[in-house]
Amino acid sequence: MPFRAEDVAKLFALDGEPMIAVPFGNGHINDTFFVETSRARKYILQRVNGTIFKDMYGLMNNIILVTAHIRQKVAESGGDPLRECLTVVESKNGEAFVNLGSDFWRCYVYIDNAITMQTAETPELFRAAGKAFGIFQNQLSDFDAAKLVDTIPNFHNTPNRYKNFMKAYEADACDLAKTAREEILFVREHADLCSLLTDKLESGELPLRVTHNDTKINNVMLDRATGNPLAVVDLDTVMPGLSAYDFGDSIRSGATYAAEDEPDLAKVKFETDLFDKYAEGFISECASAFSKEEILSLYTGSVLMTFECGMRFLTDYLEGSKYFKVHYPEHNLVRCRTQFELVKQMLGKKDELEAIVLKYWQK
Ligand code: GN1
Ligand code: MG
């Protein structure tokens, strides 16, 4: 019997008795609940997917270290740490999470009066999202990456993702390859893209930083009243990485008004204006001192993170959709198609998009 969120909430050191615990958000991996107590305090309770995150101690330790670092930065600059940083709520036993055998649960203070978006709602709000991730990167620029464990090894190792895709395609365990011929061909024809970033990391042309690695637009919280950046959430994959990963994954998920699973590809349009606004926000906060190589890698990262994510959706589809939550059997294939459509459009706009990142860097 799975545990009920209402019962699990009672195991945490909340202010008041939990009165409601209702499903919340749209994550593809963990299960999230909104909790309110008898003293009108609000929390986020999450069941973490232990099949995907195998080292829960390491993962929560990463989050505690990173949030402590950010909290101090926010306090030093006169901000409000409870609104501008995630705050972990301990269990009644003083632990950072509760281990219920098959499930791990953790709890955060809820950030009130904030908005989150599933897709960019306006260019201005997307610029604020760029600022939020730029601020995050900047806050962690002096954080010692050696203190962090890799919560998912090879997370943005695109050549490795390609190998996994090829294994799934060749095994074709669910006999689904015949339903995704065009998409499989697209991946194979673009295999050369995969190593563009990892080669430059290995050669030392791009620096390793501490990055978020899951900068989907719905992982940003903006102030409801002002639209200004508050905090970034979903810190499970904070690990050493490239700035191009963080910039790129936001562009993948936010530089279009279409949903990630829009079935009508005619509606999937890459918006140069949104790319421009995000670049302005991000670069102004953290990238003005980047080398030219690193600035140009932001474009490469946009293409690659979108290609990689599409390839991951396709791999999961071929393997029977065991990784990402799906609402219908072809859901991952539909998601993969939107990603590849965006890749095609971004590849056709290389010069224009590179000129945009250079413009804000040179400012
Ligand atoms: C997952 O959990 P969520 O929805 O924030 C995934 C990301 C993908 C994203 C695609 C740990 O993020 O890497 O880009 O779905 N997270 C993990 O929507 O695999
Ligand atoms: Mg998320």
mmCIF file of C-alpha atoms and ligand atoms in Angstrom:
data_model
loop_
_atom_site.group_PDB
_atom_site.id
_atom_site.type_symbol
_atom_site.label_atom_id
_atom_site.label_comp_id
_atom_site.label_asym_id
_atom_site.label_seq_id
_atom_site.Cartn_x
_atom_site.Cartn_y
_atom_site.Cartn_z
ATOM 1 C CA MET A 1 0.000 0.000 0.000
ATOM 2 C CA PRO A 2 1.514 3.363 -0.949
ATOM 3 C CA PHE A 3 1.684 5.905 1.852
ATOM 4 C CA ARG A 4 -0.836 8.750 1.851
ATOM 5 C CA ALA A 5 0.569 12.264 1.679
ATOM 6 C CA GLU A 6 -1.687 13.345 4.593
ATOM 7 C CA ASP A 7 -0.092 10.703 6.825
ATOM 8 C CA VAL A 8 3.454 11.360 5.666
ATOM 9 C CA ALA A 9 3.064 15.103 6.326
ATOM 10 C CA LYS A 10 2.585 14.295 10.035
ATOM 11 C CA LEU A 11 6.144 12.926 10.151
ATOM 12 C CA PHE A 12 7.648 16.374 9.487
ATOM 13 C CA ALA A 13 8.267 19.168 11.982
ATOM 14 C CA LEU A 14 5.500 21.419 10.645
ATOM 15 C CA ASP A 15 4.041 24.429 12.405
ATOM 16 C CA GLY A 16 0.554 23.075 13.183
ATOM 17 C CA GLU A 17 -1.250 19.884 12.214
ATOM 18 C CA PRO A 18 -1.497 19.124 8.476
ATOM 19 C CA MET A 19 -5.106 19.708 7.372
ATOM 20 C CA ILE A 20 -4.846 19.192 3.611
ATOM 21 C CA ALA A 21 -2.342 17.526 1.297
ATOM 22 C CA VAL A 22 -3.267 17.823 -2.391
ATOM 23 C CA PRO A 23 -1.347 16.980 -5.595
ATOM 24 C CA PHE A 24 0.587 19.963 -6.926
ATOM 25 C CA GLY A 25 2.666 20.883 -9.997
ATOM 26 C CA ASN A 26 3.570 19.053 -13.185
ATOM 27 C CA GLY A 27 6.902 17.285 -12.606
ATOM 28 C CA HIS A 28 7.624 14.221 -14.732
ATOM 29 C CA ILE A 29 9.606 12.394 -12.046
ATOM 30 C CA ASN A 30 8.619 13.073 -8.418
ATOM 31 C CA ASP A 31 5.139 13.369 -6.843
ATOM 32 C CA THR A 32 4.474 16.747 -5.274
ATOM 33 C CA PHE A 33 1.815 17.800 -2.747
ATOM 34 C CA PHE A 34 0.730 21.115 -1.293
ATOM 35 C CA VAL A 35 0.154 20.957 2.462
ATOM 36 C CA GLU A 36 -1.594 23.453 4.727
ATOM 37 C CA THR A 37 -1.684 23.192 8.502
ATOM 38 C CA SER A 38 -4.094 24.139 11.288
ATOM 39 C CA ARG A 39 -1.929 27.241 11.825
ATOM 40 C CA ALA A 40 -2.338 28.243 8.145
ATOM 41 C CA ARG A 41 1.293 27.394 7.367
ATOM 42 C CA LYS A 42 1.980 26.125 3.855
ATOM 43 C CA TYR A 43 4.479 23.488 2.732
ATOM 44 C CA ILE A 44 5.525 21.439 -0.270
ATOM 45 C CA LEU A 45 5.784 17.708 0.371
ATOM 46 C CA GLN A 46 7.470 15.480 -2.196
ATOM 47 C CA ARG A 47 7.813 11.789 -2.795
ATOM 48 C CA VAL A 48 11.149 11.429 -4.538
ATOM 49 C CA ASN A 49 11.474 8.774 -7.230
ATOM 50 C CA GLY A 50 13.968 6.382 -5.664
ATOM 51 C CA THR A 51 14.351 4.349 -8.865
ATOM 52 C CA ILE A 52 15.845 7.404 -10.543
ATOM 53 C CA PHE A 53 17.569 9.046 -7.575
ATOM 54 C CA LYS A 54 19.507 6.208 -6.028
ATOM 55 C CA ASP A 55 21.567 8.170 -3.503
ATOM 56 C CA MET A 56 19.015 10.050 -1.416
ATOM 57 C CA TYR A 57 21.544 10.903 1.304
ATOM 58 C CA GLY A 58 23.905 12.421 -1.262
ATOM 59 C CA LEU A 59 21.062 14.212 -3.009
ATOM 60 C CA MET A 60 19.657 15.835 0.153
ATOM 61 C CA ASN A 61 23.140 16.689 1.321
ATOM 62 C CA ASN A 62 23.714 18.531 -1.986
ATOM 63 C CA ILE A 63 20.478 20.463 -1.483
ATOM 64 C CA ILE A 64 21.293 21.386 2.112
ATOM 65 C CA LEU A 65 24.758 22.639 1.167
ATOM 66 C CA VAL A 66 23.576 24.568 -1.877
ATOM 67 C CA THR A 67 20.592 26.183 -0.139
ATOM 68 C CA ALA A 68 22.777 27.153 2.862
ATOM 69 C CA HIS A 69 25.177 28.874 0.452
ATOM 70 C CA ILE A 70 22.375 30.695 -1.368
ATOM 71 C CA ARG A 71 20.611 31.645 1.862
ATOM 72 C CA GLN A 72 23.738 33.396 3.057
ATOM 73 C CA LYS A 73 24.103 35.279 -0.241
ATOM 74 C CA VAL A 74 20.468 36.393 -0.086
ATOM 75 C CA ALA A 75 20.836 37.537 3.527
ATOM 76 C CA GLU A 76 24.044 39.461 2.715
ATOM 77 C CA SER A 77 22.289 41.342 -0.061
ATOM 78 C CA GLY A 78 19.363 42.257 2.206
ATOM 79 C CA GLY A 79 16.876 39.833 0.600
ATOM 80 C CA ASP A 80 14.346 37.523 2.234
ATOM 81 C CA PRO A 81 15.890 34.007 2.476
ATOM 82 C CA LEU A 82 12.508 32.353 3.066
ATOM 83 C CA ARG A 83 11.205 33.637 -0.278
ATOM 84 C CA GLU A 84 14.398 33.737 -2.298
ATOM 85 C CA CYS A 85 15.698 30.283 -1.465
ATOM 86 C CA LEU A 86 14.236 26.843 -0.837
ATOM 87 C CA THR A 87 14.102 25.912 2.866
ATOM 88 C CA VAL A 88 14.196 22.231 3.816
ATOM 89 C CA VAL A 89 11.865 21.256 6.684
ATOM 90 C CA GLU A 90 13.289 18.452 8.801
ATOM 91 C CA SER A 91 11.388 15.418 9.958
ATOM 92 C CA LYS A 92 10.321 15.185 13.598
ATOM 93 C CA ASN A 93 13.425 12.989 14.062
ATOM 94 C CA GLY A 94 15.647 15.791 12.801
ATOM 95 C CA GLU A 95 16.365 14.167 9.413
ATOM 96 C CA ALA A 96 16.430 15.911 6.032
ATOM 97 C CA PHE A 97 14.040 13.313 4.605
ATOM 98 C CA VAL A 98 11.897 10.396 5.667
ATOM 99 C CA ASN A 99 12.699 6.907 4.411
ATOM 100 C CA LEU A 100 9.576 4.782 4.107
ATOM 101 C CA GLY A 101 11.221 1.740 2.587
ATOM 102 C CA SER A 102 10.213 1.998 -1.047
ATOM 103 C CA ASP A 103 9.701 5.776 -0.945
ATOM 104 C CA PHE A 104 11.679 8.797 0.191
ATOM 105 C CA TRP A 105 9.795 11.892 1.246
ATOM 106 C CA ARG A 106 10.983 15.424 1.925
ATOM 107 C CA CYS A 107 9.409 18.746 2.741
ATOM 108 C CA TYR A 108 10.041 22.411 1.911
ATOM 109 C CA VAL A 109 8.552 25.683 3.082
ATOM 110 C CA TYR A 110 6.033 26.834 0.452
ATOM 111 C CA ILE A 111 6.929 30.094 -1.254
ATOM 112 C CA ASP A 112 3.737 32.128 -1.203
ATOM 113 C CA ASN A 113 2.564 34.867 -3.572
ATOM 114 C CA ALA A 114 4.666 33.508 -6.390
ATOM 115 C CA ILE A 115 3.894 32.458 -9.940
ATOM 116 C CA THR A 116 5.264 29.547 -11.912
ATOM 117 C CA MET A 117 4.720 29.091 -15.644
ATOM 118 C CA GLN A 118 4.426 25.949 -17.758
ATOM 119 C CA THR A 119 5.487 27.873 -20.864
ATOM 120 C CA ALA A 120 6.666 31.464 -21.157
ATOM 121 C CA GLU A 121 3.599 33.655 -20.775
ATOM 122 C CA THR A 122 5.185 36.910 -21.905
ATOM 123 C CA PRO A 123 8.682 37.897 -23.074
ATOM 124 C CA GLU A 124 9.102 39.980 -19.900
ATOM 125 C CA LEU A 125 8.365 37.025 -17.629
ATOM 126 C CA PHE A 126 10.769 34.873 -19.639
ATOM 127 C CA ARG A 127 13.460 37.517 -19.195
ATOM 128 C CA ALA A 128 12.838 37.299 -15.450
ATOM 129 C CA ALA A 129 13.287 33.511 -15.684
ATOM 130 C CA GLY A 130 16.643 34.120 -17.394
ATOM 131 C CA LYS A 131 17.599 36.441 -14.571
ATOM 132 C CA ALA A 132 16.536 33.848 -11.978
ATOM 133 C CA PHE A 133 18.834 31.180 -13.428
ATOM 134 C CA GLY A 134 21.590 33.747 -13.996
ATOM 135 C CA ILE A 135 21.364 34.811 -10.339
ATOM 136 C CA PHE A 136 21.424 31.150 -9.272
ATOM 137 C CA GLN A 137 24.552 30.521 -11.326
ATOM 138 C CA ASN A 138 26.173 33.632 -9.941
ATOM 139 C CA GLN A 139 25.316 32.739 -6.340
ATOM 140 C CA LEU A 140 27.027 29.379 -6.811
ATOM 141 C CA SER A 141 30.064 30.709 -8.678
ATOM 142 C CA ASP A 142 32.191 30.434 -5.518
ATOM 143 C CA PHE A 143 30.690 27.140 -4.330
ATOM 144 C CA ASP A 144 33.159 24.243 -4.175
ATOM 145 C CA ALA A 145 31.877 21.720 -6.726
ATOM 146 C CA ALA A 146 33.910 18.936 -5.066
ATOM 147 C CA LYS A 147 31.375 18.940 -2.203
ATOM 148 C CA LEU A 148 28.569 17.739 -4.505
ATOM 149 C CA VAL A 149 27.771 14.183 -5.474
ATOM 150 C CA ASP A 150 26.554 13.366 -8.984
ATOM 151 C CA THR A 151 22.910 12.543 -8.265
ATOM 152 C CA ILE A 152 22.453 11.148 -11.794
ATOM 153 C CA PRO A 153 25.814 10.333 -13.385
ATOM 154 C CA ASN A 154 26.206 11.412 -17.034
ATOM 155 C CA PHE A 155 22.992 13.429 -16.824
ATOM 156 C CA HIS A 156 23.855 15.790 -19.695
ATOM 157 C CA ASN A 157 26.445 13.578 -21.321
ATOM 158 C CA THR A 158 24.780 13.706 -24.731
ATOM 159 C CA PRO A 159 27.059 11.105 -26.416
ATOM 160 C CA ASN A 160 26.132 8.722 -23.597
ATOM 161 C CA ARG A 161 22.437 9.528 -24.099
ATOM 162 C CA TYR A 162 22.933 8.645 -27.775
ATOM 163 C CA LYS A 163 24.448 5.278 -26.840
ATOM 164 C CA ASN A 164 21.454 4.555 -24.608
ATOM 165 C CA PHE A 165 19.131 5.523 -27.433
ATOM 166 C CA MET A 166 20.920 3.150 -29.841
ATOM 167 C CA LYS A 167 20.662 0.327 -27.299
ATOM 168 C CA ALA A 168 16.928 0.889 -26.931
ATOM 169 C CA TYR A 169 16.475 1.114 -30.695
ATOM 170 C CA GLU A 170 18.477 -2.035 -31.423
ATOM 171 C CA ALA A 171 16.763 -4.018 -28.644
ATOM 172 C CA ASP A 172 13.328 -2.667 -29.632
ATOM 173 C CA ALA A 173 11.938 -4.603 -26.657
ATOM 174 C CA CYS A 174 8.385 -3.293 -27.067
ATOM 175 C CA ASP A 175 8.325 -3.555 -30.862
ATOM 176 C CA LEU A 176 7.687 0.177 -31.157
ATOM 177 C CA ALA A 177 10.537 1.250 -33.465
ATOM 178 C CA LYS A 178 8.256 0.814 -36.477
ATOM 179 C CA THR A 179 5.978 3.527 -35.072
ATOM 180 C CA ALA A 180 8.813 6.063 -34.762
ATOM 181 C CA ARG A 181 10.810 5.654 -37.961
ATOM 182 C CA GLU A 182 11.070 9.341 -38.795
ATOM 183 C CA GLU A 183 12.164 10.315 -35.292
ATOM 184 C CA ILE A 184 14.751 7.519 -35.158
ATOM 185 C CA LEU A 185 16.134 8.689 -38.484
ATOM 186 C CA PHE A 186 16.299 12.259 -37.194
ATOM 187 C CA VAL A 187 18.421 11.205 -34.236
ATOM 188 C CA ARG A 188 20.779 9.133 -36.357
ATOM 189 C CA GLU A 189 21.180 11.884 -38.951
ATOM 190 C CA HIS A 190 22.067 14.378 -36.213
ATOM 191 C CA ALA A 191 24.379 12.114 -34.209
ATOM 192 C CA ASP A 192 27.307 14.447 -34.935
ATOM 193 C CA LEU A 193 25.752 17.125 -32.755
ATOM 194 C CA CYS A 194 26.044 15.020 -29.600
ATOM 195 C CA SER A 195 29.691 15.645 -28.759
ATOM 196 C CA LEU A 196 29.819 19.394 -29.479
ATOM 197 C CA LEU A 197 29.792 20.393 -25.807
ATOM 198 C CA THR A 198 31.508 17.399 -24.189
ATOM 199 C CA ASP A 199 34.482 17.735 -26.595
ATOM 200 C CA LYS A 200 34.978 21.349 -25.527
ATOM 201 C CA LEU A 201 34.647 20.426 -21.882
ATOM 202 C CA GLU A 202 37.323 17.748 -22.270
ATOM 203 C CA SER A 203 39.676 20.056 -24.131
ATOM 204 C CA GLY A 204 39.256 22.725 -21.458
ATOM 205 C CA GLU A 205 37.694 25.245 -23.852
ATOM 206 C CA LEU A 206 34.568 25.378 -21.671
ATOM 207 C CA PRO A 207 34.790 25.618 -17.855
ATOM 208 C CA LEU A 208 32.993 23.281 -15.471
ATOM 209 C CA ARG A 209 30.707 25.235 -13.140
ATOM 210 C CA VAL A 210 28.062 24.355 -10.566
ATOM 211 C CA THR A 211 24.834 24.233 -12.528
ATOM 212 C CA HIS A 212 21.162 23.448 -11.972
ATOM 213 C CA ASN A 213 20.802 21.057 -14.929
ATOM 214 C CA ASP A 214 16.995 21.034 -15.011
ATOM 215 C CA THR A 215 16.194 24.628 -15.858
ATOM 216 C CA LYS A 216 12.769 23.915 -17.293
ATOM 217 C CA ILE A 217 10.693 27.059 -17.096
ATOM 218 C CA ASN A 218 8.337 25.556 -14.507
ATOM 219 C CA ASN A 219 11.246 25.339 -12.077
ATOM 220 C CA VAL A 220 11.354 29.128 -11.631
ATOM 221 C CA MET A 221 9.315 31.126 -9.131
ATOM 222 C CA LEU A 222 8.577 34.786 -9.817
ATOM 223 C CA ASP A 223 7.046 37.301 -7.457
ATOM 224 C CA ARG A 224 3.318 37.532 -8.132
ATOM 225 C CA ALA A 225 3.141 41.279 -7.552
ATOM 226 C CA THR A 226 6.247 42.437 -9.429
ATOM 227 C CA GLY A 227 7.114 39.579 -11.818
ATOM 228 C CA ASN A 228 10.684 39.725 -10.494
ATOM 229 C CA PRO A 229 12.701 36.536 -9.959
ATOM 230 C CA LEU A 230 12.371 34.919 -6.537
ATOM 231 C CA ALA A 231 13.881 31.453 -6.432
ATOM 232 C CA VAL A 232 14.631 28.441 -8.580
ATOM 233 C CA VAL A 233 13.347 25.079 -7.402
ATOM 234 C CA ASP A 234 13.841 21.391 -8.209
ATOM 235 C CA LEU A 235 17.426 21.217 -7.003
ATOM 236 C CA ASP A 236 17.765 17.434 -7.402
ATOM 237 C CA THR A 237 20.215 17.695 -10.270
ATOM 238 C CA VAL A 238 22.436 20.544 -9.034
ATOM 239 C CA MET A 239 25.839 19.165 -10.027
ATOM 240 C CA PRO A 240 28.986 20.244 -11.808
ATOM 241 C CA GLY A 241 28.025 21.150 -15.378
ATOM 242 C CA LEU A 242 28.211 23.670 -18.211
ATOM 243 C CA SER A 243 26.472 27.044 -18.332
ATOM 244 C CA ALA A 244 25.244 25.905 -21.761
ATOM 245 C CA TYR A 245 23.166 23.177 -20.097
ATOM 246 C CA ASP A 246 21.271 25.648 -17.936
ATOM 247 C CA PHE A 247 20.772 28.242 -20.634
ATOM 248 C CA GLY A 248 19.852 25.561 -23.170
ATOM 249 C CA ASP A 249 17.272 23.684 -21.141
ATOM 250 C CA SER A 250 15.373 26.892 -20.423
ATOM 251 C CA ILE A 251 15.368 27.775 -24.105
ATOM 252 C CA ARG A 252 14.138 24.280 -24.929
ATOM 253 C CA SER A 253 11.187 24.584 -22.593
ATOM 254 C CA GLY A 254 10.487 28.292 -22.781
ATOM 255 C CA ALA A 255 11.370 29.832 -26.136
ATOM 256 C CA THR A 256 8.064 28.708 -27.611
ATOM 257 C CA TYR A 257 4.467 29.285 -26.629
ATOM 258 C CA ALA A 258 3.679 25.638 -27.397
ATOM 259 C CA ALA A 259 3.475 23.009 -24.687
ATOM 260 C CA GLU A 260 6.160 20.347 -24.474
ATOM 261 C CA ASP A 261 3.529 17.832 -25.549
ATOM 262 C CA GLU A 262 1.717 19.888 -28.198
ATOM 263 C CA PRO A 263 0.475 17.284 -30.705
ATOM 264 C CA ASP A 264 0.030 19.769 -33.587
ATOM 265 C CA LEU A 265 3.514 20.562 -34.869
ATOM 266 C CA ALA A 266 2.167 23.492 -36.881
ATOM 267 C CA LYS A 267 1.733 25.216 -33.511
ATOM 268 C CA VAL A 268 5.303 24.532 -32.377
ATOM 269 C CA LYS A 269 7.173 27.704 -33.242
ATOM 270 C CA PHE A 270 10.556 28.694 -31.928
ATOM 271 C CA GLU A 271 10.273 32.351 -30.839
ATOM 272 C CA THR A 272 13.417 34.358 -31.467
ATOM 273 C CA ASP A 273 12.040 37.189 -29.379
ATOM 274 C CA LEU A 274 11.730 34.921 -26.348
ATOM 275 C CA PHE A 275 15.277 33.650 -26.887
ATOM 276 C CA ASP A 276 16.424 37.271 -26.987
ATOM 277 C CA LYS A 277 14.702 38.138 -23.702
ATOM 278 C CA TYR A 278 15.998 35.087 -21.843
ATOM 279 C CA ALA A 279 19.522 35.786 -23.126
ATOM 280 C CA GLU A 280 19.281 39.355 -21.878
ATOM 281 C CA GLY A 281 18.204 38.262 -18.387
ATOM 282 C CA PHE A 282 20.678 35.401 -18.035
ATOM 283 C CA ILE A 283 23.731 37.129 -19.500
ATOM 284 C CA SER A 284 23.206 40.307 -17.457
ATOM 285 C CA GLU A 285 23.321 38.285 -14.224
ATOM 286 C CA CYS A 286 26.118 35.817 -14.781
ATOM 287 C CA ALA A 287 27.706 35.734 -18.190
ATOM 288 C CA SER A 288 29.206 39.125 -18.917
ATOM 289 C CA ALA A 289 32.672 37.810 -18.003
ATOM 290 C CA PHE A 290 32.338 34.583 -20.031
ATOM 291 C CA SER A 291 34.856 33.919 -22.817
ATOM 292 C CA LYS A 292 33.589 34.225 -26.395
ATOM 293 C CA GLU A 293 33.670 30.441 -26.623
ATOM 294 C CA GLU A 294 31.384 30.087 -23.600
ATOM 295 C CA ILE A 295 28.976 32.765 -24.803
ATOM 296 C CA LEU A 296 28.622 31.038 -28.172
ATOM 297 C CA SER A 297 28.130 27.718 -26.363
ATOM 298 C CA LEU A 298 24.805 29.090 -25.093
ATOM 299 C CA TYR A 299 23.434 28.696 -28.615
ATOM 300 C CA THR A 300 24.944 25.202 -28.958
ATOM 301 C CA GLY A 301 23.473 24.310 -25.564
ATOM 302 C CA SER A 302 20.010 25.386 -26.710
ATOM 303 C CA VAL A 303 20.169 23.034 -29.688
ATOM 304 C CA LEU A 304 21.779 20.228 -27.739
ATOM 305 C CA MET A 305 19.568 20.271 -24.655
ATOM 306 C CA THR A 306 16.517 20.188 -26.930
ATOM 307 C CA PHE A 307 17.961 17.389 -29.054
ATOM 308 C CA GLU A 308 19.041 15.452 -25.955
ATOM 309 C CA CYS A 309 15.645 15.795 -24.301
ATOM 310 C CA GLY A 310 13.879 14.657 -27.482
ATOM 311 C CA MET A 311 16.241 11.689 -27.662
ATOM 312 C CA ARG A 312 15.489 10.853 -24.001
ATOM 313 C CA PHE A 313 11.721 10.970 -24.649
ATOM 314 C CA LEU A 314 12.212 8.724 -27.693
ATOM 315 C CA THR A 315 14.423 6.281 -25.784
ATOM 316 C CA ASP A 316 11.860 6.066 -22.992
ATOM 317 C CA TYR A 317 9.064 5.564 -25.542
ATOM 318 C CA LEU A 318 10.971 2.668 -27.147
ATOM 319 C CA GLU A 319 11.605 1.149 -23.715
ATOM 320 C CA GLY A 320 7.933 1.250 -22.702
ATOM 321 C CA SER A 321 7.751 4.669 -20.937
ATOM 322 C CA LYS A 322 9.197 3.726 -17.570
ATOM 323 C CA TYR A 323 11.136 6.908 -16.794
ATOM 324 C CA PHE A 324 8.929 9.932 -17.538
ATOM 325 C CA LYS A 325 5.343 9.955 -16.301
ATOM 326 C CA VAL A 326 2.988 9.629 -19.277
ATOM 327 C CA HIS A 327 -0.754 10.211 -19.631
ATOM 328 C CA TYR A 328 -1.249 8.086 -22.765
ATOM 329 C CA PRO A 329 0.883 5.496 -24.603
ATOM 330 C CA GLU A 330 2.352 7.816 -27.288
ATOM 331 C CA HIS A 331 2.954 10.705 -24.891
ATOM 332 C CA ASN A 332 6.750 10.417 -25.002
ATOM 333 C CA LEU A 333 6.707 10.172 -28.798
ATOM 334 C CA VAL A 334 4.596 13.327 -29.016
ATOM 335 C CA ARG A 335 7.008 15.105 -26.644
ATOM 336 C CA CYS A 336 9.942 13.918 -28.736
ATOM 337 C CA ARG A 337 8.396 15.354 -31.916
ATOM 338 C CA THR A 338 7.984 18.842 -30.430
ATOM 339 C CA GLN A 339 11.623 18.786 -29.346
ATOM 340 C CA PHE A 340 12.894 17.778 -32.785
ATOM 341 C CA GLU A 341 10.714 20.414 -34.423
ATOM 342 C CA LEU A 342 12.357 23.059 -32.211
ATOM 343 C CA VAL A 343 15.825 21.665 -32.992
ATOM 344 C CA LYS A 344 15.169 22.020 -36.743
ATOM 345 C CA GLN A 345 14.083 25.622 -36.327
ATOM 346 C CA MET A 346 17.020 26.531 -34.068
ATOM 347 C CA LEU A 347 19.522 24.982 -36.486
ATOM 348 C CA GLY A 348 18.088 27.224 -39.201
ATOM 349 C CA LYS A 349 18.621 30.325 -37.055
ATOM 350 C CA LYS A 350 22.227 29.780 -35.992
ATOM 351 C CA ASP A 351 23.643 33.126 -37.107
ATOM 352 C CA GLU A 352 20.719 35.127 -35.761
ATOM 353 C CA LEU A 353 20.749 33.424 -32.355
ATOM 354 C CA GLU A 354 24.529 33.630 -31.967
ATOM 355 C CA ALA A 355 24.342 37.331 -32.779
ATOM 356 C CA ILE A 356 21.833 37.782 -29.929
ATOM 357 C CA VAL A 357 24.023 36.205 -27.238
ATOM 358 C CA LEU A 358 27.037 38.167 -28.507
ATOM 359 C CA LYS A 359 25.007 41.392 -28.400
ATOM 360 C CA TYR A 360 24.275 41.078 -24.660
ATOM 361 C CA TRP A 361 27.800 39.874 -23.858
ATOM 362 C CA GLN A 362 29.365 42.899 -25.541
ATOM 363 C CA LYS A 363 27.043 45.352 -23.809
HETATM 364 C C1 GN1 B 1 12.176 15.978 -15.950
HETATM 365 O O1 GN1 B 1 10.972 16.417 -13.107
HETATM 366 P P1 GN1 B 1 10.923 17.497 -14.122
HETATM 367 O O2 GN1 B 1 9.651 17.452 -14.867
HETATM 368 O O3 GN1 B 1 11.290 18.864 -13.558
HETATM 369 C C2 GN1 B 1 13.632 15.570 -16.118
HETATM 370 C C3 GN1 B 1 14.363 16.631 -16.925
HETATM 371 C C4 GN1 B 1 13.701 16.798 -18.280
HETATM 372 C C5 GN1 B 1 12.235 17.148 -18.066
HETATM 373 C C6 GN1 B 1 11.511 17.193 -19.394
HETATM 374 C C7 GN1 B 1 15.562 14.209 -13.189
HETATM 375 O O4 GN1 B 1 12.116 17.165 -15.183
HETATM 376 O O5 GN1 B 1 15.713 16.236 -17.125
HETATM 377 O O6 GN1 B 1 14.332 17.806 -19.026
HETATM 378 O O7 GN1 B 1 11.583 16.179 -17.214
HETATM 379 N N1 GN1 B 1 14.262 15.396 -14.802
HETATM 380 C C8 GN1 B 1 15.012 14.309 -14.548
HETATM 381 O O8 GN1 B 1 10.306 17.844 -19.241
HETATM 382 O O9 GN1 B 1 15.250 13.434 -15.385
HETATM 383 MG MG MG B 2 10.526 20.224 -12.006
#
